[in-house]
Amino acid sequence: MSDSKRMKAAIQQVVQELMDGVMERVLVSDPFVKEAHHSKKPLYAALIPDEIFKGSHFERRFVTPFGKVWEKLAVVAATEGLGYGTMGHRIDGCVREDRLHRIAEILNRLEHSPNRKDRIKPDWAAELAYITAGKGELIPVSVICDLYVEDRVSNRRYAFELKAPLPNSDQTKVSKEKILKLHCMEPPLVDNAYFALPYNPYGSRENYSWSFPARWFDMKHDDVVLIGDEFWDTIGGAGTYTAFISAINEIGAEYKERIYREYLGIEPPEHSDAALTTLQEHGEAYRV
């Protein structure tokens, strides 16, 4: 089996295990029971079709197991690509005291600009240069990164703060603080650390316009930010993002049909717009 086929199979296995678990729960161990719904929420049942609440019943049981799906898929891609990946990895190192003060200073300035008009704009290169010029005694610091990856060929090490494609401001602030600390450790314990988003809902980097992370990073230009294909190809090698898109879309139709027939009890629509129901690659549907 080629590397790309092996990676695709590994990605599909993760998703299939999660989806099979969801299907077992909604069909067998915790199905939607119409009578129980009517008893618990008679007003809702009188006003709204049962199918609406049956859909929300499925959604709640889908969201929980898929809460860490990006991290799980990233571990698979990193392990199959560079050689090793793990979630929630703790890195214990030392950062000079003045650098810690400067990290706090930068974060406070970005968060508490006097007014919107005069708000300081993030600039990763300038910020890092200012912070790493700090001196002082070494202070023990621990950072738990979302994803840790090792390239077993080059012996390079990478840390990632991996967030959903539309992260909130607080999450991004915490991630930036952790990434800055990793870049400031002496001796360095990773070769690079990044803020990463697994997918770009805006298509291209230059069109990414979710405002909350933009308070902390220049999402369109900072080298420390990786979005979509930049992230997947970094942890798995060139072509990883294409394999990821292909792997997910390849099994998506099967589960949609099962959900229509087995859970909703209806036939799938005869015609659907595949471009709107598949993951996209650079704004275009990826054709398997």
Tab-separated table of C-alpha atoms in Angstrom:
chain	number	residue	atom	x	y	z
A	1	MET	CA	0.000	0.000	0.000
A	2	SER	CA	1.380	3.424	-0.961
A	3	ASP	CA	1.946	6.108	1.646
A	4	SER	CA	-1.011	8.181	0.410
A	5	LYS	CA	-3.340	5.164	0.418
A	6	ARG	CA	-2.154	4.156	3.893
A	7	MET	CA	-2.766	7.659	5.205
A	8	LYS	CA	-6.207	7.794	3.599
A	9	ALA	CA	-7.123	4.440	5.150
A	10	ALA	CA	-5.914	5.570	8.588
A	11	ILE	CA	-7.929	8.809	8.395
A	12	GLN	CA	-11.020	6.917	7.313
A	13	GLN	CA	-10.640	4.452	10.167
A	14	VAL	CA	-10.748	7.267	12.740
A	15	VAL	CA	-13.890	8.784	11.223
A	16	GLN	CA	-15.582	5.427	10.693
A	17	GLU	CA	-15.013	4.375	14.310
A	18	LEU	CA	-16.513	7.636	15.557
A	19	MET	CA	-19.464	7.509	13.148
A	20	ASP	CA	-20.173	3.839	13.848
A	21	GLY	CA	-20.279	4.696	17.541
A	22	VAL	CA	-22.728	7.525	16.880
A	23	MET	CA	-24.944	5.287	14.764
A	24	GLU	CA	-24.955	2.542	17.395
A	25	ARG	CA	-25.992	5.047	20.031
A	26	VAL	CA	-28.819	6.752	18.123
A	27	LEU	CA	-30.160	3.485	16.720
A	28	VAL	CA	-29.672	1.080	19.627
A	29	SER	CA	-28.516	2.343	23.009
A	30	ASP	CA	-30.068	5.835	23.034
A	31	PRO	CA	-32.650	6.239	20.247
A	32	PHE	CA	-35.135	9.060	19.884
A	33	VAL	CA	-38.381	7.896	21.508
A	34	LYS	CA	-41.340	9.880	20.276
A	35	GLU	CA	-43.543	9.024	23.239
A	36	ALA	CA	-40.915	10.129	25.746
A	37	HIS	CA	-40.453	13.399	23.866
A	38	HIS	CA	-44.224	14.031	23.920
A	39	SER	CA	-44.342	13.312	27.640
A	40	LYS	CA	-41.411	15.563	28.549
A	41	LYS	CA	-42.222	18.441	26.187
A	42	PRO	CA	-45.939	18.358	25.341
A	43	LEU	CA	-46.038	22.017	24.256
A	44	TYR	CA	-43.131	21.566	21.853
A	45	ALA	CA	-44.641	18.355	20.520
A	46	ALA	CA	-47.936	20.114	19.896
A	47	LEU	CA	-46.330	22.882	17.888
A	48	ILE	CA	-43.286	21.424	16.155
A	49	PRO	CA	-42.886	18.233	14.060
A	50	ASP	CA	-41.126	15.362	15.818
A	51	GLU	CA	-38.543	15.209	13.012
A	52	ILE	CA	-37.050	18.546	14.129
A	53	PHE	CA	-36.311	17.201	17.603
A	54	LYS	CA	-35.198	13.870	16.208
A	55	GLY	CA	-32.563	15.777	14.259
A	56	SER	CA	-31.397	17.669	17.345
A	57	HIS	CA	-31.279	14.373	19.268
A	58	PHE	CA	-28.820	13.078	16.664
A	59	GLU	CA	-26.789	16.282	16.664
A	60	ARG	CA	-26.201	16.211	20.428
A	61	ARG	CA	-24.964	12.629	20.254
A	62	PHE	CA	-22.749	13.452	17.298
A	63	VAL	CA	-21.045	16.562	18.696
A	64	THR	CA	-19.610	15.025	21.875
A	65	PRO	CA	-17.567	12.164	20.365
A	66	PHE	CA	-16.427	14.437	17.524
A	67	GLY	CA	-15.198	17.108	19.920
A	68	LYS	CA	-11.575	16.021	19.504
A	69	VAL	CA	-11.830	14.769	15.941
A	70	TRP	CA	-9.394	17.317	14.479
A	71	GLU	CA	-6.715	16.385	16.995
A	72	LYS	CA	-7.271	12.660	16.408
A	73	LEU	CA	-7.041	13.077	12.645
A	74	ALA	CA	-3.940	15.235	13.009
A	75	VAL	CA	-2.235	12.554	15.101
A	76	VAL	CA	-2.949	10.014	12.355
A	77	ALA	CA	-1.632	12.333	9.630
A	78	ALA	CA	1.510	13.163	11.618
A	79	THR	CA	2.218	9.539	12.520
A	80	GLU	CA	1.717	8.329	8.960
A	81	GLY	CA	3.564	11.328	7.495
A	82	LEU	CA	6.462	12.526	9.664
A	83	GLY	CA	6.608	9.552	11.997
A	84	TYR	CA	5.081	10.556	15.331
A	85	GLY	CA	2.212	12.641	16.681
A	86	THR	CA	0.396	12.876	20.000
A	87	MET	CA	-2.252	15.040	21.685
A	88	GLY	CA	-1.943	16.985	24.909
A	89	HIS	CA	1.837	16.777	25.119
A	90	ARG	CA	3.537	18.542	28.043
A	91	ILE	CA	6.767	20.438	27.420
A	92	ASP	CA	8.797	21.467	30.467
A	93	GLY	CA	11.453	24.099	29.855
A	94	CYS	CA	12.855	27.427	31.045
A	95	VAL	CA	12.167	30.988	29.886
A	96	ARG	CA	14.098	34.079	30.966
A	97	GLU	CA	12.207	36.233	33.431
A	98	ASP	CA	12.189	39.389	31.329
A	99	ARG	CA	10.838	37.441	28.375
A	100	LEU	CA	7.868	36.316	30.479
A	101	HIS	CA	7.233	39.946	31.435
A	102	ARG	CA	7.386	40.984	27.782
A	103	ILE	CA	4.971	38.220	26.751
A	104	ALA	CA	2.460	39.515	29.297
A	105	GLU	CA	3.096	43.080	28.105
A	106	ILE	CA	2.423	42.211	24.451
A	107	LEU	CA	-0.758	40.317	25.281
A	108	ASN	CA	-2.044	43.141	27.475
A	109	ARG	CA	-1.355	45.721	24.772
A	110	LEU	CA	-3.229	43.678	22.185
A	111	GLU	CA	-6.164	43.141	24.545
A	112	HIS	CA	-6.433	46.574	26.115
A	113	SER	CA	-5.823	49.084	23.335
A	114	PRO	CA	-7.259	52.525	24.282
A	115	ASN	CA	-9.934	52.398	21.611
A	116	ARG	CA	-10.797	50.538	18.457
A	117	LYS	CA	-9.334	53.225	16.196
A	118	ASP	CA	-5.940	53.115	17.929
A	119	ARG	CA	-5.899	49.362	18.517
A	120	ILE	CA	-2.462	47.835	18.160
A	121	LYS	CA	-2.263	45.333	15.321
A	122	PRO	CA	-0.522	41.985	15.854
A	123	ASP	CA	2.865	41.531	14.199
A	124	TRP	CA	4.418	38.175	15.031
A	125	ALA	CA	7.931	38.867	13.776
A	126	ALA	CA	8.230	42.210	15.587
A	127	GLU	CA	6.691	40.850	18.782
A	128	LEU	CA	8.966	37.820	18.882
A	129	ALA	CA	12.064	39.945	18.243
A	130	TYR	CA	11.123	42.254	21.120
A	131	ILE	CA	10.347	39.393	23.503
A	132	THR	CA	13.453	37.310	22.780
A	133	ALA	CA	15.668	40.328	23.486
A	134	GLY	CA	14.651	40.006	27.130
A	135	LYS	CA	17.219	38.811	29.686
A	136	GLY	CA	17.060	37.665	33.305
A	137	GLU	CA	17.253	34.427	35.188
A	138	LEU	CA	15.714	31.254	33.789
A	139	ILE	CA	12.244	30.462	35.149
A	140	PRO	CA	10.733	26.939	34.867
A	141	VAL	CA	7.720	26.931	32.541
A	142	SER	CA	5.364	24.152	31.439
A	143	VAL	CA	3.275	24.221	28.267
A	144	ILE	CA	0.710	21.614	27.250
A	145	CYS	CA	0.286	21.799	23.484
A	146	ASP	CA	-2.715	20.488	21.583
A	147	LEU	CA	-0.544	18.550	19.148
A	148	TYR	CA	3.108	17.524	19.284
A	149	VAL	CA	4.821	16.124	16.195
A	150	GLU	CA	8.262	14.654	15.544
A	151	ASP	CA	9.853	14.226	12.135
A	152	ARG	CA	11.627	10.906	12.658
A	153	VAL	CA	13.822	11.459	9.582
A	154	SER	CA	15.109	14.979	10.295
A	155	ASN	CA	14.676	14.745	14.098
A	156	ARG	CA	12.804	18.047	14.097
A	157	ARG	CA	10.070	18.687	16.671
A	158	TYR	CA	6.926	20.773	16.275
A	159	ALA	CA	4.170	21.960	18.588
A	160	PHE	CA	0.731	23.135	17.485
A	161	GLU	CA	-2.160	24.916	19.076
A	162	LEU	CA	-4.935	23.368	16.982
A	163	LYS	CA	-8.294	25.124	17.146
A	164	ALA	CA	-11.599	24.891	15.299
A	165	PRO	CA	-11.773	26.989	12.118
A	166	LEU	CA	-13.627	29.811	13.932
A	167	PRO	CA	-11.907	30.099	17.332
A	168	ASN	CA	-12.954	32.608	19.975
A	169	SER	CA	-10.748	35.384	21.321
A	170	ASP	CA	-9.984	33.802	24.707
A	171	GLN	CA	-8.842	30.524	23.134
A	172	THR	CA	-6.579	32.378	20.748
A	173	LYS	CA	-5.035	34.515	23.497
A	174	VAL	CA	-4.154	31.416	25.542
A	175	SER	CA	-2.705	29.763	22.455
A	176	LYS	CA	-0.547	32.770	21.611
A	177	GLU	CA	0.866	32.876	25.134
A	178	LYS	CA	1.777	29.182	24.956
A	179	ILE	CA	3.354	29.519	21.504
A	180	LEU	CA	5.416	32.523	22.601
A	181	LYS	CA	6.706	30.608	25.618
A	182	LEU	CA	7.703	27.687	23.415
A	183	HIS	CA	9.626	30.026	21.101
A	184	CYS	CA	11.415	31.585	24.077
A	185	MET	CA	12.588	28.457	25.899
A	186	GLU	CA	16.306	27.947	26.592
A	187	PRO	CA	17.451	25.576	25.365
A	188	PRO	CA	14.805	25.237	22.599
A	189	LEU	CA	12.668	22.145	23.083
A	190	VAL	CA	10.815	22.420	19.760
A	191	ASP	CA	12.070	23.555	16.386
A	192	ASN	CA	8.884	25.494	15.746
A	193	ALA	CA	5.437	26.115	17.237
A	194	TYR	CA	2.327	27.183	15.350
A	195	PHE	CA	-1.262	28.376	15.690
A	196	ALA	CA	-3.178	26.062	13.369
A	197	LEU	CA	-6.690	25.802	11.984
A	198	PRO	CA	-7.599	22.497	10.298
A	199	TYR	CA	-9.895	23.995	7.696
A	200	ASN	CA	-10.541	27.398	6.137
A	201	PRO	CA	-14.262	28.185	5.788
A	202	TYR	CA	-13.338	31.268	3.747
A	203	GLY	CA	-11.473	29.317	1.058
A	204	SER	CA	-8.139	31.121	0.773
A	205	ARG	CA	-5.795	32.593	3.400
A	206	GLU	CA	-6.236	36.136	2.070
A	207	ASN	CA	-10.015	35.828	2.482
A	208	TYR	CA	-9.970	34.532	6.063
A	209	SER	CA	-11.966	37.161	7.964
A	210	TRP	CA	-13.117	35.726	11.314
A	211	SER	CA	-12.489	38.672	13.608
A	212	PHE	CA	-11.763	37.066	16.998
A	213	PRO	CA	-8.349	35.470	16.308
A	214	ALA	CA	-7.356	38.552	14.316
A	215	ARG	CA	-6.970	40.427	17.600
A	216	TRP	CA	-4.001	38.196	18.450
A	217	PHE	CA	-2.540	37.155	15.098
A	218	ASP	CA	-2.327	38.646	11.634
A	219	MET	CA	-4.248	35.698	10.233
A	220	LYS	CA	-3.410	36.580	6.635
A	221	HIS	CA	0.340	37.131	6.963
A	222	ASP	CA	1.885	35.785	10.198
A	223	ASP	CA	4.202	32.833	9.506
A	224	VAL	CA	3.213	31.299	12.832
A	225	VAL	CA	-0.347	30.773	11.552
A	226	LEU	CA	-1.165	27.693	9.476
A	227	ILE	CA	-4.607	27.243	7.922
A	228	GLY	CA	-6.008	24.239	6.085
A	229	ASP	CA	-3.572	22.727	3.597
A	230	GLU	CA	-0.621	24.580	5.175
A	231	PHE	CA	-1.237	22.738	8.431
A	232	TRP	CA	-1.913	19.261	7.044
A	233	ASP	CA	1.030	19.337	4.642
A	234	THR	CA	3.316	20.501	7.475
A	235	ILE	CA	2.469	17.552	9.725
A	236	GLY	CA	2.145	14.901	7.044
A	237	GLY	CA	4.157	16.020	4.040
A	238	ALA	CA	3.086	17.359	0.654
A	239	GLY	CA	-0.270	16.004	-0.484
A	240	THR	CA	-1.617	15.269	2.994
A	241	TYR	CA	-4.451	17.786	2.712
A	242	THR	CA	-5.556	16.301	-0.589
A	243	ALA	CA	-5.539	12.824	0.979
A	244	PHE	CA	-7.516	14.145	3.952
A	245	ILE	CA	-10.200	15.748	1.770
A	246	SER	CA	-10.453	12.663	-0.403
A	247	ALA	CA	-10.663	10.319	2.582
A	248	ILE	CA	-13.544	12.174	4.230
A	249	ASN	CA	-15.579	12.757	1.085
A	250	GLU	CA	-15.152	9.136	0.039
A	251	ILE	CA	-17.030	7.805	3.056
A	252	GLY	CA	-19.423	10.726	3.572
A	253	ALA	CA	-22.083	9.574	1.127
A	254	GLU	CA	-22.364	6.175	2.810
A	255	TYR	CA	-23.098	7.642	6.224
A	256	LYS	CA	-25.544	10.189	4.864
A	257	GLU	CA	-27.539	7.399	3.231
A	258	ARG	CA	-27.531	5.391	6.458
A	259	ILE	CA	-28.724	8.390	8.464
A	260	TYR	CA	-31.547	9.083	6.002
A	261	ARG	CA	-32.737	5.483	5.835
A	262	GLU	CA	-31.901	3.986	9.230
A	263	TYR	CA	-32.358	6.966	11.518
A	264	LEU	CA	-34.750	9.375	9.816
A	265	GLY	CA	-36.643	6.571	8.082
A	266	ILE	CA	-36.810	8.320	4.723
A	267	GLU	CA	-35.231	7.848	1.333
A	268	PRO	CA	-32.249	10.083	0.493
A	269	PRO	CA	-33.023	12.923	-1.934
A	270	GLU	CA	-32.682	11.853	-5.551
A	271	HIS	CA	-30.717	14.955	-6.460
A	272	SER	CA	-28.270	16.890	-4.316
A	273	ASP	CA	-25.580	19.492	-4.930
A	274	ALA	CA	-22.408	17.562	-4.167
A	275	ALA	CA	-20.359	20.764	-4.138
A	276	LEU	CA	-22.353	21.987	-1.156
A	277	THR	CA	-22.187	18.738	0.812
A	278	THR	CA	-18.502	17.836	0.537
A	279	LEU	CA	-15.399	19.246	2.102
A	280	GLN	CA	-13.810	21.773	-0.187
A	281	GLU	CA	-10.253	22.201	-1.426
A	282	HIS	CA	-9.328	25.858	-2.014
A	283	GLY	CA	-12.953	26.776	-2.594
A	284	GLU	CA	-13.632	23.944	-5.040
A	285	ALA	CA	-15.156	20.565	-4.313
A	286	TYR	CA	-12.550	17.850	-4.236
A	287	ARG	CA	-13.529	15.105	-6.663
A	288	VAL	CA	-12.551	11.623	-5.583
